[in-house]
Short mmCIF file of C-alpha atoms in Angstrom, two decimals:
data_model
loop_
_atom_site.label_atom_id
_atom_site.label_comp_id
_atom_site.label_asym_id
_atom_site.label_seq_id
_atom_site.Cartn_x
_atom_site.Cartn_y
_atom_site.Cartn_z
CA MET A 1 7.36 25.33 -16.13
CA ARG A 2 5.67 22.53 -18.11
CA ILE A 3 2.91 20.65 -16.47
CA LEU A 4 1.73 17.02 -17.12
CA VAL A 5 -1.77 16.03 -16.29
CA ALA A 6 -2.34 12.30 -16.19
CA THR A 7 -6.06 11.16 -16.31
CA ALA A 8 -7.35 7.69 -16.65
CA VAL A 9 -9.58 7.85 -19.73
CA PRO A 10 -9.99 9.86 -22.65
CA VAL A 11 -13.34 11.44 -21.43
CA GLU A 12 -11.48 12.69 -18.31
CA ARG A 13 -8.49 14.01 -20.66
CA ASP A 14 -11.11 15.87 -22.69
CA ALA A 15 -12.76 17.44 -19.54
CA VAL A 16 -9.65 18.80 -18.30
CA ALA A 17 -8.28 19.95 -21.70
CA ARG A 18 -11.45 22.00 -22.33
CA ALA A 19 -10.41 24.21 -19.24
CA PHE A 20 -7.21 25.77 -20.82
CA THR A 21 -5.44 26.73 -23.98
CA GLY A 22 -1.72 26.99 -24.45
CA ASP A 23 1.15 24.65 -24.55
CA ARG A 24 2.45 24.59 -21.09
CA LEU A 25 0.16 21.85 -20.01
CA THR A 26 -0.14 18.35 -21.64
CA VAL A 27 -3.01 16.27 -20.76
CA LEU A 28 -2.52 12.35 -21.00
CA ALA A 29 -5.02 9.61 -20.90
CA ALA A 30 -2.78 7.17 -19.00
CA GLY A 31 -5.08 4.19 -18.52
CA VAL A 32 -7.09 2.70 -15.70
CA GLY A 33 -5.29 1.52 -12.47
CA PRO A 34 -2.08 2.48 -10.70
CA ALA A 35 0.23 0.08 -12.63
CA LEU A 36 -0.81 1.43 -16.12
CA ALA A 37 -0.91 5.04 -14.73
CA ALA A 38 2.73 4.79 -13.32
CA ALA A 39 3.99 3.23 -16.53
CA ALA A 40 2.47 5.71 -18.88
CA THR A 41 3.26 8.78 -16.71
CA ALA A 42 6.92 7.53 -16.20
CA THR A 43 7.15 7.07 -19.96
CA ALA A 44 5.92 10.62 -20.88
CA LEU A 45 8.20 12.26 -18.07
CA THR A 46 11.28 10.17 -19.62
CA THR A 47 10.43 11.20 -23.16
CA ALA A 48 9.99 14.69 -22.36
CA ALA A 49 13.40 14.85 -20.40
CA LEU A 50 15.19 13.12 -23.22
CA GLN A 51 13.77 15.69 -25.60
CA GLY A 52 15.35 18.45 -23.45
CA ALA A 53 11.68 19.72 -22.47
CA PRO A 54 11.05 18.28 -18.99
CA TYR A 55 8.04 18.87 -16.87
CA GLY A 56 8.15 20.71 -13.64
CA LEU A 57 5.01 19.45 -12.06
CA VAL A 58 2.77 16.28 -12.26
CA VAL A 59 -1.01 16.33 -11.72
CA SER A 60 -3.25 13.30 -11.41
CA ALA A 61 -6.85 14.22 -12.31
CA GLY A 62 -10.19 12.63 -12.97
CA ILE A 63 -13.51 11.37 -11.31
CA ALA A 64 -13.62 9.55 -7.92
CA GLY A 65 -15.85 8.02 -5.50
CA GLY A 66 -16.44 10.43 -2.55
CA PHE A 67 -16.92 9.52 1.14
CA LEU A 68 -20.18 10.88 2.50
CA PRO A 69 -20.98 13.43 3.93
CA HIS A 70 -17.54 14.98 3.45
CA ALA A 71 -17.31 14.87 -0.42
CA PRO A 72 -20.64 14.63 -2.00
CA VAL A 73 -21.44 14.15 -5.63
CA GLY A 74 -20.30 17.03 -7.75
CA SER A 75 -17.89 18.29 -5.43
CA LEU A 76 -14.10 18.81 -6.00
CA VAL A 77 -11.39 17.35 -3.93
CA VAL A 78 -7.69 18.20 -3.81
CA ALA A 79 -5.47 15.49 -2.16
CA ASP A 80 -3.31 16.84 0.54
CA GLU A 81 -1.83 13.02 0.54
CA ILE A 82 -1.98 10.37 -1.94
CA THR A 83 -2.24 6.89 -0.34
CA ALA A 84 -2.28 3.49 -1.71
CA ALA A 85 -4.96 2.12 0.48
CA ASP A 86 -4.77 -1.75 -0.41
CA LEU A 87 -0.99 -2.04 -0.74
CA GLY A 88 0.00 -4.42 1.94
CA ALA A 89 -1.12 -7.72 3.49
CA GLU A 90 -4.28 -9.10 5.17
CA THR A 91 -3.60 -10.73 8.33
CA ALA A 92 -5.59 -12.31 11.25
CA ASP A 93 -5.30 -8.83 13.08
CA GLY A 94 -6.40 -6.90 9.98
CA PHE A 95 -4.79 -4.99 7.17
CA VAL A 96 -1.01 -4.31 7.40
CA PRO A 97 0.43 -1.61 5.03
CA VAL A 98 3.51 -2.39 3.06
CA THR A 99 5.35 0.25 5.07
CA GLU A 100 4.84 -1.89 8.33
CA LEU A 101 6.13 -4.81 6.46
CA GLY A 102 9.37 -3.03 5.87
CA PHE A 103 8.97 -2.17 2.19
CA GLY A 104 8.47 0.92 0.20
CA THR A 105 6.02 3.70 0.75
CA VAL A 106 2.12 3.91 0.54
CA THR A 107 1.82 7.88 0.91
CA HIS A 108 2.99 10.85 -1.08
CA ARG A 109 2.42 14.26 0.03
CA PRO A 110 1.70 17.23 -2.45
CA PRO A 111 3.39 20.52 -1.71
CA GLU A 112 1.33 22.08 1.21
CA ASP A 113 1.51 25.70 -0.48
CA LEU A 114 0.28 24.20 -3.92
CA VAL A 115 -2.70 22.48 -2.00
CA ARG A 116 -3.66 25.50 -0.15
CA ALA A 117 -3.56 27.75 -3.34
CA ALA A 118 -5.57 25.11 -5.40
CA VAL A 119 -8.23 24.93 -2.68
CA ALA A 120 -8.44 28.66 -2.49
CA ALA A 121 -8.75 29.07 -6.22
CA THR A 122 -11.31 26.30 -6.68
CA GLY A 123 -13.32 26.04 -3.51
CA ALA A 124 -12.42 22.40 -3.23
CA ARG A 125 -11.78 20.61 0.00
CA ALA A 126 -8.56 19.33 0.88
CA GLY A 127 -8.02 15.61 2.21
CA ALA A 128 -6.63 12.20 1.72
CA VAL A 129 -7.43 10.68 -1.75
CA LEU A 130 -6.98 6.96 -1.67
CA THR A 131 -5.68 4.79 -4.51
CA VAL A 132 -7.32 1.39 -4.79
CA SER A 133 -6.92 -1.47 -7.34
CA THR A 134 -10.61 -2.72 -6.60
CA VAL A 135 -13.21 0.01 -6.26
CA THR A 136 -15.20 -0.28 -3.12
CA GLY A 137 -18.69 -1.83 -3.60
CA THR A 138 -19.80 -2.32 -0.10
CA ALA A 139 -20.68 -0.27 3.06
CA ALA A 140 -18.47 -2.50 5.03
CA ARG A 141 -15.36 -1.80 3.07
CA ALA A 142 -16.17 1.91 2.86
CA ALA A 143 -16.28 2.04 6.63
CA ALA A 144 -13.19 0.06 6.92
CA LEU A 145 -11.22 2.52 4.64
CA ARG A 146 -12.51 5.45 6.53
CA GLU A 147 -11.59 3.82 9.89
CA ARG A 148 -7.94 3.31 8.62
CA HIS A 149 -7.82 6.75 6.83
CA PRO A 150 -10.02 9.16 8.92
CA THR A 151 -9.08 12.13 6.57
CA ALA A 152 -10.05 10.44 3.35
CA LEU A 153 -12.53 12.31 1.19
CA ALA A 154 -12.31 10.17 -2.25
CA GLU A 155 -10.88 7.05 -3.82
CA ALA A 156 -9.81 6.49 -7.16
CA MET A 157 -7.51 4.11 -9.11
CA GLU A 158 -4.59 6.14 -10.40
CA GLY A 159 -3.09 8.83 -8.01
CA PHE A 160 -0.47 6.77 -6.26
CA GLY A 161 0.87 5.23 -9.47
CA VAL A 162 0.99 8.80 -11.07
CA ALA A 163 2.73 9.87 -7.74
CA GLU A 164 5.30 6.96 -7.85
CA ALA A 165 6.34 7.98 -11.42
CA ALA A 166 6.69 11.68 -10.59
CA GLY A 167 8.55 10.83 -7.31
CA ALA A 168 11.00 8.66 -9.36
CA HIS A 169 11.82 11.76 -11.37
CA GLY A 170 12.15 13.91 -8.46
CA LEU A 171 8.88 16.02 -9.34
CA PRO A 172 6.16 17.25 -7.19
CA VAL A 173 2.65 15.76 -7.65
CA LEU A 174 -0.88 17.11 -7.05
CA GLU A 175 -4.17 15.10 -7.43
CA VAL A 176 -7.47 16.71 -8.20
CA ARG A 177 -10.66 14.69 -8.16
CA ALA A 178 -14.30 15.53 -8.96
CA VAL A 179 -16.81 13.24 -7.22
CA SER A 180 -19.11 11.13 -9.44
CA ASN A 181 -20.62 8.67 -6.91
CA PRO A 182 -20.50 7.89 -3.17
CA VAL A 183 -18.08 5.44 -1.98
CA GLY A 184 -19.94 2.28 -0.83
CA PRO A 185 -22.57 0.15 -2.17
CA ARG A 186 -22.24 -0.15 -5.94
CA ASP A 187 -25.27 1.63 -7.36
CA ARG A 188 -24.93 2.60 -10.99
CA ALA A 189 -28.02 4.59 -10.86
CA ALA A 190 -26.58 6.97 -8.32
CA TRP A 191 -23.76 7.78 -10.55
CA ARG A 192 -23.32 11.42 -11.87
CA ILE A 193 -20.44 11.07 -14.23
CA GLY A 194 -21.76 14.09 -16.39
CA ASP A 195 -22.02 16.23 -13.51
CA ALA A 196 -18.52 15.20 -12.14
CA LEU A 197 -16.75 15.82 -15.52
CA ALA A 198 -18.44 19.28 -15.70
CA ALA A 199 -17.17 20.10 -12.16
CA LEU A 200 -13.63 18.86 -13.38
CA THR A 201 -13.72 21.17 -16.23
CA GLU A 202 -14.92 24.17 -14.11
CA GLY A 203 -12.16 23.32 -11.52
CA PHE A 204 -9.38 23.12 -13.91
CA GLY A 205 -10.53 26.54 -15.52
CA LYS A 206 -9.96 28.21 -11.93
CA LEU A 207 -6.87 25.82 -11.18
CA THR A 208 -4.77 26.32 -14.30
CA PRO A 209 -3.48 29.77 -13.67
CA VAL A 210 -2.52 28.69 -10.08
CA LEU A 211 -0.49 25.51 -11.60
CA GLU A 212 1.13 27.78 -14.18
CA SER A 213 2.26 30.51 -11.72
CA TRP A 214 3.36 28.08 -9.09
CA THR A 215 7.06 27.74 -8.43
CA HIS A 216 8.46 24.62 -6.64
CA HIS A 217 10.83 25.36 -3.73
CA ASP A 218 12.68 22.33 -2.55
CA ASP A 219 12.60 21.78 1.20
#
């Protein structure tokens, strides 16, 4: 089975690529944000399928903000749900997700057995990873996100877009994130991007055999 790993930027791509050798995994720097991530991932999946070498699994990977104290800086998170946290409408009564407006979906769920295997192999914690188009920069918004999504461990900007592309191709998806900073007030002095990239490389070193041996069983 061929596996496509989609990251946002080249430094994340390189961190993942350092963890493995071989030609069964392709690592793509798809771009920042859900729209660009979806477009680049869909293009890669379509091209591979047309060439007669389709992918069997898609992984969204990179660094992320973590919700303290559940996902501290340097820790690894595996998504048991990938949710678009700001896809919907603001109303006088608060935020309404697009699903409650009668459109689309806001959540993709990776295969449970793959999530369990990934957690066992890496020591990561499983929980929701939120996709946002605007990174959280205040304590108030961080609290509001956790109130709406009590199982959320991290927020990033690409997972839902990657999952939408995978879903359009009928493929399973996984999201793996290394925490570089706390979700909340924007404090660049508190960011530990190097530590997060090192954790991402270490995590994928342990995760790659799991991905390569996993077999998708349709429900």
